[in-house]
PDB file of C-alpha atoms and ligand atoms in Angstrom:
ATOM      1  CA  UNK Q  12     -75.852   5.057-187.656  1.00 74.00           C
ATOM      2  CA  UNK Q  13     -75.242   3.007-184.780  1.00 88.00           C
ATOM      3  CA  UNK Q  14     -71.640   1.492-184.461  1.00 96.00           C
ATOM      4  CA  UNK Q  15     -72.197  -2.606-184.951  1.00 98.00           C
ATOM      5  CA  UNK Q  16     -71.120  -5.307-182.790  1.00 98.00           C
ATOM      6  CA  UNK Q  17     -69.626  -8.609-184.172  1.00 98.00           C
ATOM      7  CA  UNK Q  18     -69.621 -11.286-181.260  1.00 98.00           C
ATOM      8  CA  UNK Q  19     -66.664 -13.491-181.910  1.00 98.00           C
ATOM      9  CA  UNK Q  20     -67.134 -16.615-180.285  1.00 98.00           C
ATOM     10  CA  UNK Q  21     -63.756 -18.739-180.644  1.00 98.00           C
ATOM     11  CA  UNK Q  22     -63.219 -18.568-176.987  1.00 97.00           C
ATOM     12  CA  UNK Q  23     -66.678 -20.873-176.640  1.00 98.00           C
ATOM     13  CA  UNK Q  24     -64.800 -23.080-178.789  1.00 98.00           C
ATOM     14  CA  UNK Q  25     -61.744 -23.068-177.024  1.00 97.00           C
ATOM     15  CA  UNK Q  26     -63.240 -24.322-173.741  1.00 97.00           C
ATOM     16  CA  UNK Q  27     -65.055 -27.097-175.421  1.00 97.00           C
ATOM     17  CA  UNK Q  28     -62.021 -28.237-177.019  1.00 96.00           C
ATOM     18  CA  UNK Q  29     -59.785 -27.983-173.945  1.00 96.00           C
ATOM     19  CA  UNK Q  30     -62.355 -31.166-173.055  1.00 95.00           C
ATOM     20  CA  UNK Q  31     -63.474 -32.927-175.879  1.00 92.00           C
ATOM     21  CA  UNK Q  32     -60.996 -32.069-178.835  1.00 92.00           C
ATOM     22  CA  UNK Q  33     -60.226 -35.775-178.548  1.00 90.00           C
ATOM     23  CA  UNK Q  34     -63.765 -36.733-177.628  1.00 89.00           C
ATOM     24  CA  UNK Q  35     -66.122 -35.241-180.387  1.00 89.00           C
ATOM     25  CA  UNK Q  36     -68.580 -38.027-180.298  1.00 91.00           C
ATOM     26  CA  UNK Q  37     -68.955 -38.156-176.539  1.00 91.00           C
ATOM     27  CA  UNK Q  38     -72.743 -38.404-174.737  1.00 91.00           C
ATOM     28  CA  UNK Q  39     -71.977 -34.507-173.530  1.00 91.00           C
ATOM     29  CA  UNK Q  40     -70.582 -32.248-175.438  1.00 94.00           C
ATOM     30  CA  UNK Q  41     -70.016 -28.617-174.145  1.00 96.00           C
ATOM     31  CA  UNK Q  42     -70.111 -25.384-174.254  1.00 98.00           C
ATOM     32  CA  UNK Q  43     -72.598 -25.253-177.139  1.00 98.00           C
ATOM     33  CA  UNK Q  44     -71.753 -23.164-180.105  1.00 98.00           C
ATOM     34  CA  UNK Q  45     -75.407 -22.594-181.306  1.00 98.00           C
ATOM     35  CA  UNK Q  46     -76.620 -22.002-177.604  1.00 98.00           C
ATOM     36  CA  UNK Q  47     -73.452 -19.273-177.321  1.00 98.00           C
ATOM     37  CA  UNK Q  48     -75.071 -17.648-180.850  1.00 98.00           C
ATOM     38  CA  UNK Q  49     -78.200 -17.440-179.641  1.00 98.00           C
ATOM     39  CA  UNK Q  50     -77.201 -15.485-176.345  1.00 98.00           C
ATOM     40  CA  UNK Q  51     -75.476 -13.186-177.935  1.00 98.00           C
ATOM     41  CA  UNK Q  52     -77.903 -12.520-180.186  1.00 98.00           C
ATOM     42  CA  UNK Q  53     -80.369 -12.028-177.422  1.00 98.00           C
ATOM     43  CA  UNK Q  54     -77.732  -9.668-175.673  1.00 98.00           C
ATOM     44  CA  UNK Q  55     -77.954  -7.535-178.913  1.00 98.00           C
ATOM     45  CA  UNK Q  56     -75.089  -8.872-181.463  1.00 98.00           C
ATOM     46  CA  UNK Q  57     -75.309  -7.549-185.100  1.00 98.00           C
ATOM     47  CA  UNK Q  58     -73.205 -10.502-186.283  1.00 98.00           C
ATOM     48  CA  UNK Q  59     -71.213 -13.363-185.316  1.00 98.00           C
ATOM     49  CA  UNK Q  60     -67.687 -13.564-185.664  1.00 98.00           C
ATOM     50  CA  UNK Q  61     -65.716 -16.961-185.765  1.00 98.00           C
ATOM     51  CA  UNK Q  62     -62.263 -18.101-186.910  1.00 97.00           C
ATOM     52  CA  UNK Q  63     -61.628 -21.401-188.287  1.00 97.00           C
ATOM     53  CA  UNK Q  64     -57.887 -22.072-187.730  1.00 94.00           C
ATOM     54  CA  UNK Q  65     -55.519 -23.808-190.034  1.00 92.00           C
ATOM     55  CA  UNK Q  66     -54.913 -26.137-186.636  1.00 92.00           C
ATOM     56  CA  UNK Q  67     -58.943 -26.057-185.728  1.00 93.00           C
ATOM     57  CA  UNK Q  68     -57.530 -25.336-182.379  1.00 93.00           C
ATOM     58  CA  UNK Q  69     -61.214 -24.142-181.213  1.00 95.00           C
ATOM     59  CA  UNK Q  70     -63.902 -23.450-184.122  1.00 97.00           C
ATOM     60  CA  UNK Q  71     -64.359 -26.727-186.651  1.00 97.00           C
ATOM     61  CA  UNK Q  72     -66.075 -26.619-189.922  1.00 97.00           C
ATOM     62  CA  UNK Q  73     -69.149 -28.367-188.856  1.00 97.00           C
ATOM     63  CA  UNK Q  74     -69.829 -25.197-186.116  1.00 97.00           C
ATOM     64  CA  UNK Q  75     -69.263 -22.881-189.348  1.00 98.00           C
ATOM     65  CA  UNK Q  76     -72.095 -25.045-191.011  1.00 98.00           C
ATOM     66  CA  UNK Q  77     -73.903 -25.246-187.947  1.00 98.00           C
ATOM     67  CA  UNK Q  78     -74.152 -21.806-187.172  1.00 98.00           C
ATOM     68  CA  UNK Q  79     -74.850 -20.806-190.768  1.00 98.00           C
ATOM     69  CA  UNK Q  80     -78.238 -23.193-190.824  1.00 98.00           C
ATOM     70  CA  UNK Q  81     -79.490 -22.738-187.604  1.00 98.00           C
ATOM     71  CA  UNK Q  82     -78.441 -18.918-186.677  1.00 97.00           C
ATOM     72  CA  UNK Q  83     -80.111 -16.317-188.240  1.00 96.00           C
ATOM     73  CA  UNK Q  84     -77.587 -13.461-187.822  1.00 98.00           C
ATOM     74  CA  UNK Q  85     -75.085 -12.518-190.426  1.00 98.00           C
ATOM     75  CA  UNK Q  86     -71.633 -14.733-190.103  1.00 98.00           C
ATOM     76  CA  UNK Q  87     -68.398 -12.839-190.528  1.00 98.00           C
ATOM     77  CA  UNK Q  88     -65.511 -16.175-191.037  1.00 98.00           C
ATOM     78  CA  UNK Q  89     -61.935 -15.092-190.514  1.00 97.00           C
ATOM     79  CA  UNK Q  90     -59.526 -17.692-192.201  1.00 97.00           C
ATOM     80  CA  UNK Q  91     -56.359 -17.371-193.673  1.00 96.00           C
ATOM     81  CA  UNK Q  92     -55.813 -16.823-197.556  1.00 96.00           C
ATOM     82  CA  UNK Q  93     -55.057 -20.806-198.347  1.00 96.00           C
ATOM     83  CA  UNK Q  94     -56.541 -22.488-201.042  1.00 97.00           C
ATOM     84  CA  UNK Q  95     -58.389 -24.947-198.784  1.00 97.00           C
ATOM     85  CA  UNK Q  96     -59.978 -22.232-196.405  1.00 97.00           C
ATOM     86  CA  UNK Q  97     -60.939 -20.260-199.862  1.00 98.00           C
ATOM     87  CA  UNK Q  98     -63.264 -23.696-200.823  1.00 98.00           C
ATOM     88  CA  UNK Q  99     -64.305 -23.877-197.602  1.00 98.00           C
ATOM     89  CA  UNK Q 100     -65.943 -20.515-197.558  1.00 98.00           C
ATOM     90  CA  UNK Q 101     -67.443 -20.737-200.982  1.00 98.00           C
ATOM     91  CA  UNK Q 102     -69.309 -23.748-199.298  1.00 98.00           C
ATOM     92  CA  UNK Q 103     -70.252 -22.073-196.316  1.00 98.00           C
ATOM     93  CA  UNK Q 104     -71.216 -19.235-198.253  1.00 98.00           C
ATOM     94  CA  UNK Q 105     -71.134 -16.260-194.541  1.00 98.00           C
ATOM     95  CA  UNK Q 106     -72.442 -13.262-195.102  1.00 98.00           C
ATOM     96  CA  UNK Q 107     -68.513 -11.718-194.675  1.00 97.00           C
ATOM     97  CA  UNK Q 108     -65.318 -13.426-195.033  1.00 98.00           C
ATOM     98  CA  UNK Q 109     -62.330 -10.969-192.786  1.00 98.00           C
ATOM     99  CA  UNK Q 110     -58.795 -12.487-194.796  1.00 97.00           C
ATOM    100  CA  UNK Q 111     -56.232 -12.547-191.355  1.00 96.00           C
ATOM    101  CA  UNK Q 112     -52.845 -13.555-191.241  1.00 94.00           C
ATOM    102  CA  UNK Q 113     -52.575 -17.001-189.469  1.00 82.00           C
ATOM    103  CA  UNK Q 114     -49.464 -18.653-188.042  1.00 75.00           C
ATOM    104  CA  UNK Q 115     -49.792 -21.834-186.105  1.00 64.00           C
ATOM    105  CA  UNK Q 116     -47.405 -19.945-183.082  1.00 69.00           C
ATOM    106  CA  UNK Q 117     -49.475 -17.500-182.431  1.00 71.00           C
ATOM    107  CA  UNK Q 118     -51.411 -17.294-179.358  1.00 72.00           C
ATOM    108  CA  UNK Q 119     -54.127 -15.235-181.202  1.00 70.00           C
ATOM    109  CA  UNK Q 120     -53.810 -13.234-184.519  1.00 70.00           C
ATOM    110  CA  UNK Q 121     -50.956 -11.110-183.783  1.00 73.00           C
ATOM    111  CA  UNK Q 122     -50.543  -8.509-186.666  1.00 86.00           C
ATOM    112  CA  UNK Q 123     -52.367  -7.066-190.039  1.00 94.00           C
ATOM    113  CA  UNK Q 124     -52.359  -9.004-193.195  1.00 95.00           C
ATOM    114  CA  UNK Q 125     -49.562  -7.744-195.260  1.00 95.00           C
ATOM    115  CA  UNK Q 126     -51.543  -6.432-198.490  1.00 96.00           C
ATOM    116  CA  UNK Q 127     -49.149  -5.021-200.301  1.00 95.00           C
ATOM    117  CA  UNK Q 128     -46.570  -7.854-199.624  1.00 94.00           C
ATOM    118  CA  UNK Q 129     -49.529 -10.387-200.691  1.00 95.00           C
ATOM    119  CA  UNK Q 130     -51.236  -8.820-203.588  1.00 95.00           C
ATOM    120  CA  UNK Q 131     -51.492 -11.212-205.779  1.00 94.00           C
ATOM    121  CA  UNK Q 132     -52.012 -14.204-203.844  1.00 94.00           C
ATOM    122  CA  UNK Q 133     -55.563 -11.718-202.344  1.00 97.00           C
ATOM    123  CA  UNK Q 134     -56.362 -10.609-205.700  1.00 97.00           C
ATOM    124  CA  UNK Q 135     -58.071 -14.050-207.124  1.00 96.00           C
ATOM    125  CA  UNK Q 136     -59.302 -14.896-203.458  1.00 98.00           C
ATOM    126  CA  UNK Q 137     -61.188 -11.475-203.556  1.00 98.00           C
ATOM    127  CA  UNK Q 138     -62.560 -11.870-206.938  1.00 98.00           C
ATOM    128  CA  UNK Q 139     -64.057 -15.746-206.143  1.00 98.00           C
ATOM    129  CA  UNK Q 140     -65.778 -14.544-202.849  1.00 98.00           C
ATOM    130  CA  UNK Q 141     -66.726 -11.616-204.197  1.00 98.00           C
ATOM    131  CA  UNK Q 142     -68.275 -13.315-207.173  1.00 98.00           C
ATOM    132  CA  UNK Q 143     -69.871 -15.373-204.787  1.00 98.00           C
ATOM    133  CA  UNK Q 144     -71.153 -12.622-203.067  1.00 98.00           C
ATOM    134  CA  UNK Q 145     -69.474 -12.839-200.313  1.00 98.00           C
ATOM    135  CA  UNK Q 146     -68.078  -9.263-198.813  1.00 98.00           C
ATOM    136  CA  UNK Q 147     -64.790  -8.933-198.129  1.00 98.00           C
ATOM    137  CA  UNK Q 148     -62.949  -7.442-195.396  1.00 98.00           C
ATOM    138  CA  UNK Q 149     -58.911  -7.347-194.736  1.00 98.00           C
ATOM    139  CA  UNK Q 150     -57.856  -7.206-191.167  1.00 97.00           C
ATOM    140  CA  UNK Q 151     -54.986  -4.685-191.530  1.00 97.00           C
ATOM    141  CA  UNK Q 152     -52.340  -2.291-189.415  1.00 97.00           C
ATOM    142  CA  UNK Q 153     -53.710   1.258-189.630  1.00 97.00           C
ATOM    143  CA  UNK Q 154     -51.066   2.159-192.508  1.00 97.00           C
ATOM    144  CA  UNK Q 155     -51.281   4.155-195.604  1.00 97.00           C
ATOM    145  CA  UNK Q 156     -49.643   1.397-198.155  1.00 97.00           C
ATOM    146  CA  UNK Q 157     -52.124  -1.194-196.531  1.00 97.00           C
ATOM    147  CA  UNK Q 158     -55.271   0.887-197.063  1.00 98.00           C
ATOM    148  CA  UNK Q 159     -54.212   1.692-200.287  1.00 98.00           C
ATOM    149  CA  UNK Q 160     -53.507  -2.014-201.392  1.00 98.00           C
ATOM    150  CA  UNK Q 161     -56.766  -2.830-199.713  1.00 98.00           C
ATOM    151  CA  UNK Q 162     -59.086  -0.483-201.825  1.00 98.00           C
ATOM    152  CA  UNK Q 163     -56.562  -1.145-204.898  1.00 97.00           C
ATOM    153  CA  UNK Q 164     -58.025  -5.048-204.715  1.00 97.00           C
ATOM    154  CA  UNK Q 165     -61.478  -3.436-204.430  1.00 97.00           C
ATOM    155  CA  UNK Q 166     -62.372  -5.340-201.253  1.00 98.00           C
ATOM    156  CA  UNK Q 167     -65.657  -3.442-199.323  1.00 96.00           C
ATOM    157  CA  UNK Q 168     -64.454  -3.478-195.687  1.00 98.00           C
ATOM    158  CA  UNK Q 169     -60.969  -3.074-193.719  1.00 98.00           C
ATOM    159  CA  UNK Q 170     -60.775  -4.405-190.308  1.00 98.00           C
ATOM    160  CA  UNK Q 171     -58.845  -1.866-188.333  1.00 98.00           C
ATOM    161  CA  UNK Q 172     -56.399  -4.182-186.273  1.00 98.00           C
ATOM    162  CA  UNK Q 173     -56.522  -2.382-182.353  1.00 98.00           C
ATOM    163  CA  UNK Q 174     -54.465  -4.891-180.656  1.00 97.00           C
ATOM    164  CA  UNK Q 175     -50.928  -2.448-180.385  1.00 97.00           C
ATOM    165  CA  UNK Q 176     -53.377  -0.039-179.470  1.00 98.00           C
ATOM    166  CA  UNK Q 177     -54.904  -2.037-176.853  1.00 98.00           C
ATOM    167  CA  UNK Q 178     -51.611  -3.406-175.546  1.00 97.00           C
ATOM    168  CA  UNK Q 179     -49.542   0.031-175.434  1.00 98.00           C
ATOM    169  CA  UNK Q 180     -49.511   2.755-172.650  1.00 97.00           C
ATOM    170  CA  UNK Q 181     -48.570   6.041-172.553  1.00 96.00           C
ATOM    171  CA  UNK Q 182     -47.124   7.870-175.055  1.00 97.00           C
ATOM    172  CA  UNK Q 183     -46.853   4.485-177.209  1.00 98.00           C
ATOM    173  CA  UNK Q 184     -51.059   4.340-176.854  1.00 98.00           C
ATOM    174  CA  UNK Q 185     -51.551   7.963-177.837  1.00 97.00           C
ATOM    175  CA  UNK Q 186     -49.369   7.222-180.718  1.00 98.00           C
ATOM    176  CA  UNK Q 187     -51.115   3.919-181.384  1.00 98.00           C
ATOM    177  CA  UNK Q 188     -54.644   5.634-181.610  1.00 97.00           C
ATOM    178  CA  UNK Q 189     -53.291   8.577-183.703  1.00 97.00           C
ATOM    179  CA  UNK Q 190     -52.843   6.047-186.327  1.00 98.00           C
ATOM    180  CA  UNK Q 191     -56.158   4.253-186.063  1.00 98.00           C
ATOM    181  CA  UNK Q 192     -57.596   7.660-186.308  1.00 97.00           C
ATOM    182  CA  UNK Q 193     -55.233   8.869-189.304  1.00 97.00           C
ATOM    183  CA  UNK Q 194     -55.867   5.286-190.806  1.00 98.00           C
ATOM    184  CA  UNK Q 195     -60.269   5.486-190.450  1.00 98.00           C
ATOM    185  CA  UNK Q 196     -60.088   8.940-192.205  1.00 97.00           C
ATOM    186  CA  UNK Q 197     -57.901   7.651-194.973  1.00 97.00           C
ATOM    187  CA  UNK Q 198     -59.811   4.336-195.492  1.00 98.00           C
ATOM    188  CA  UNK Q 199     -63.397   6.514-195.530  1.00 96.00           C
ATOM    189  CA  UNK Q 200     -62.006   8.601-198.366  1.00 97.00           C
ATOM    190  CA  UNK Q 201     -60.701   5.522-200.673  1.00 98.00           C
ATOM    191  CA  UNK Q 202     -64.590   4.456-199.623  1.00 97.00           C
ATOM    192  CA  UNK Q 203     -64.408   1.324-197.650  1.00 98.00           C
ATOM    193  CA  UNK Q 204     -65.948   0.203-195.119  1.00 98.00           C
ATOM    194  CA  UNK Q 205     -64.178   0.532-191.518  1.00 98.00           C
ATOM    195  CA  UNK Q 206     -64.386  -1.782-188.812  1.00 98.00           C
ATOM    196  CA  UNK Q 207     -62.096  -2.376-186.242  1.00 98.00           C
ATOM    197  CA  UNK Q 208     -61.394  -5.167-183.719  1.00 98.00           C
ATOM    198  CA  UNK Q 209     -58.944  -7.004-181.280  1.00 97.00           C
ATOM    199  CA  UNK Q 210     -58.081  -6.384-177.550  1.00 98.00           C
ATOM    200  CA  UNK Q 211     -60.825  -4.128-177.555  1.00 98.00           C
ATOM    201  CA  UNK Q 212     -62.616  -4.199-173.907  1.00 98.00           C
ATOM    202  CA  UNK Q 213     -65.567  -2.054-171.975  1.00 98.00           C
ATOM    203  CA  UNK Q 214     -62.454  -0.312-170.417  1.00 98.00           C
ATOM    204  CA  UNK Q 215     -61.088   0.657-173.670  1.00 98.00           C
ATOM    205  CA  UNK Q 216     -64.140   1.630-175.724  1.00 98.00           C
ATOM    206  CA  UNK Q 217     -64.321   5.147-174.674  1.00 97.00           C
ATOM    207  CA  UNK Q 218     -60.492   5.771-176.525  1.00 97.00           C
ATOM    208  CA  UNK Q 219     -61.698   3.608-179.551  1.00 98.00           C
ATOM    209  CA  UNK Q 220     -64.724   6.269-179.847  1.00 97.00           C
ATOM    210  CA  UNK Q 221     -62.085   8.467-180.729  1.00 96.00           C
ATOM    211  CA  UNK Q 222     -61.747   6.757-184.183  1.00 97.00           C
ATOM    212  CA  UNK Q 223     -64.195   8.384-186.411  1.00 96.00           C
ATOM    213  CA  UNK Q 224     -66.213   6.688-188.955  1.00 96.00           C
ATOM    214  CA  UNK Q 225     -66.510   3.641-187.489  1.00 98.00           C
ATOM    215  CA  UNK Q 226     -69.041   0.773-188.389  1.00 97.00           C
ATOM    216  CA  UNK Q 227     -68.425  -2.612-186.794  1.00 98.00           C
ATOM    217  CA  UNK Q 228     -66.206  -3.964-183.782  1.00 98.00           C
ATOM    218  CA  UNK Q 229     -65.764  -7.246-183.919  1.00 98.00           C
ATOM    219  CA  UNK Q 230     -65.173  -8.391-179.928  1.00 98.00           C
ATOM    220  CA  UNK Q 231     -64.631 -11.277-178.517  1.00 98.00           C
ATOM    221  CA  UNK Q 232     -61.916 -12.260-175.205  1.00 98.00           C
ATOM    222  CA  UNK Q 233     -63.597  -9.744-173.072  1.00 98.00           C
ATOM    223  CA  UNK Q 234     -67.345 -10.495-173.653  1.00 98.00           C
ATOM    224  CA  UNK Q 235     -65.989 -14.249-172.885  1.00 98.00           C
ATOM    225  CA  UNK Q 236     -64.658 -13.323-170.280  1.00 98.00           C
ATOM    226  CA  UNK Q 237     -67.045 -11.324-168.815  1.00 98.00           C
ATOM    227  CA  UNK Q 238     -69.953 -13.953-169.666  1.00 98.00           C
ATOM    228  CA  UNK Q 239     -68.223 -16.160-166.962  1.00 98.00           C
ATOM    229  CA  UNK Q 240     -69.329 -14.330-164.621  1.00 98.00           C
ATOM    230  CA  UNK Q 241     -72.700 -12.710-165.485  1.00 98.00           C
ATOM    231  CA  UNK Q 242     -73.535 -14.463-168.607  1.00 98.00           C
ATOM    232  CA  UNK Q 243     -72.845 -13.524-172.094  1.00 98.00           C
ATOM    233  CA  UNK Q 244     -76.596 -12.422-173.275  1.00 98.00           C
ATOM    234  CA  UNK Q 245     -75.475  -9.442-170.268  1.00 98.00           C
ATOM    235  CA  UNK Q 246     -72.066  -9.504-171.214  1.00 98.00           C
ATOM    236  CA  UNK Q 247     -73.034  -8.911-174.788  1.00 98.00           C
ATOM    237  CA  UNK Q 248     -75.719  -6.311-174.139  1.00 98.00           C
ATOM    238  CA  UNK Q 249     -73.390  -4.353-171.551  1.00 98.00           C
ATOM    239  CA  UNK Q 250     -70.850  -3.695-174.855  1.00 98.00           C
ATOM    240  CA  UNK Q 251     -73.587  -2.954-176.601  1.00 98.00           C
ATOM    241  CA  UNK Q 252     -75.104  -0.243-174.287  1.00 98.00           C
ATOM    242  CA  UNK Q 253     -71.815   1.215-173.635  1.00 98.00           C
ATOM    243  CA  UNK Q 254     -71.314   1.073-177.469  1.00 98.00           C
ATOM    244  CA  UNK Q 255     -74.433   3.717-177.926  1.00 96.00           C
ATOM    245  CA  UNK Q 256     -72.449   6.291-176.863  1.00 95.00           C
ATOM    246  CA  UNK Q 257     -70.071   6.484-180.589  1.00 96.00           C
ATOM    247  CA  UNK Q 258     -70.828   9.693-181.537  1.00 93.00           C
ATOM    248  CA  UNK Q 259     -68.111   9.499-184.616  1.00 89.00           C
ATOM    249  CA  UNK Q 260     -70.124   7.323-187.029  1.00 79.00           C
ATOM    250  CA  UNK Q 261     -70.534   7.584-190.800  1.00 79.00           C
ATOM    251  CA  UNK Q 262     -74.450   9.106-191.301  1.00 63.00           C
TER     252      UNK Q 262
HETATM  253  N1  PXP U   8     -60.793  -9.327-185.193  1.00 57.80           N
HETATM  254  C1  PXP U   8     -59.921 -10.258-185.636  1.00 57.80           C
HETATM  255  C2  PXP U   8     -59.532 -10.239-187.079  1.00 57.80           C
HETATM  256  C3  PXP U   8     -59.422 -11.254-184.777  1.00 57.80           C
HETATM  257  O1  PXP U   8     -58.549 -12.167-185.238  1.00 57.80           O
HETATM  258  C4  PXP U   8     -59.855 -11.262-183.429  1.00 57.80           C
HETATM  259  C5  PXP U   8     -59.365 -12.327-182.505  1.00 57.80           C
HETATM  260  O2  PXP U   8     -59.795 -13.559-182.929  1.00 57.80           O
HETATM  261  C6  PXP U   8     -60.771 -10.284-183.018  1.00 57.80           C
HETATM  262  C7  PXP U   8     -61.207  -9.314-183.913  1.00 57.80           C
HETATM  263  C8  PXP U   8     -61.297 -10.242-181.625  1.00 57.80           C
HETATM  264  O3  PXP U   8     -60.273  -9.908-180.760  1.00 57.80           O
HETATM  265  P1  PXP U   8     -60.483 -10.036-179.193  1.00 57.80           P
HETATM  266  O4  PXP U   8     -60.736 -11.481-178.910  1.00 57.80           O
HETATM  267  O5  PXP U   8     -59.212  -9.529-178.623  1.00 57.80           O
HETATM  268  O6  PXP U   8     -61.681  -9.196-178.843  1.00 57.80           O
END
């Protein structure tokens, strides 16, 4: 099976914001959300990824509804495990909700979720998106008591969180993928679902292929970044190419 690519388009957001956070209403209002959907859709995206932040410091609610009407891709929402974000994805009803840790310092989501620490504040979350048929993924560290917790609350996905990967060097990043890698295989035989995301770039792919049983990356900073310069229908569709070359995916 070919390894999926989640487009997350915060970043799109984030430059809109930086202008009209204070100006919603105005005559112009830009970088378009839908118009950032539909390019990456063109450039080849399986899904799109956005994050709706306790502080709304980029995506609102109305893009999430937005999106949802007008895009047809499936929508993956990351929010925080609060009771407001909980209704607000029952609303929205996206195809996947990914539960992430939130804190308002944070430059960008920084860490896993703590499962274990947060079991039963996940465990009726799970159940009401679930019963609203809503899969469920839990952005995670690549360690044993969180994979365990994670298929424990019966959730269908983890997100693999790459970002110490990503940032280390040396011995630190062969260490860092040895546990992504120990982490995939354990999460494949408790039966979920493995996807993986954050920090990961064209320049980094080739190490992530090292991860077997991979289904999704969720990307986002680098294909924004990227699109500045060549647009992100190419910037999407350059991942995706380079992305053909997985070879460790579940058949
Ligand atoms: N997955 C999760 C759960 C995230 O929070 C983020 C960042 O918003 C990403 C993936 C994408 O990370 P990056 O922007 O570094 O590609």
């Amino acid at each position: 099976m070919n390894l999926l690519l989640g487009v997350n388009i915060d970043h799109v957001a984030t430059l809109r914001q930086a202008r009209y956070a204070l100006n919603a209403d105005a005559p112009i209002v830009e970088p378009s959300i839908l118009e950032a959907a539909r390019e990456a859709q063109a450039g080849g995206a399986d899904s799109i990824t956005i994050h709706v932040r306790e502080d709304r410091r980029h995506m609102q609610m109305e893009d999430a509804f937005e999106l949802k009407r007008e895009i047809d891709l499936p929508i993956n929402l990351e929010m925080a495990n609060t009771a407001e974000m909980l209704a607000f994805a029952l609303k929205l009803k996206p195809t996947f909700v990914c539960i992430v840790p939130e804190s308002r310092e944070e430059v960008t989501t920084e860490g896993g979720l703590d499962v274990v620490g947060h079991l039963n504040a996940l465990t009726d979350t799970v159940r009401a998106l679930q019963e609203a048929d809503i899969k469920v993924s839990l952005f995670i560290d690549p360690e044993t008591s969180q994979i365990k917790a994670a298929s424990e609350l019966g959730v269908e996905m983890i997100e693999l969180h790459t970002g110490a990967f990503a940032l280390a060097e040396g011995e630190a990043r062969a260490a860092e993928l040895k546990r992504l890698q120990k982490g995939s295989l354990r999460a494949k035989d408790l039966n979920l679902q493995v996807n993986a995301g954050h920090g990961i770039h064209y320049e980094n792919l080739e190490e992530i292929f090292g991860v077997k049983n991979l289904v999704e990356l969720n990307i986002g900073h680098c294909l924004i970044s990227r699109a500045m310069f060549v647009g992100l229908r190419q910037a999407v569709a350059e991942m995706r190419q380079a992305m053909q070359g997985y070879q460790g995916g579940v058949s």
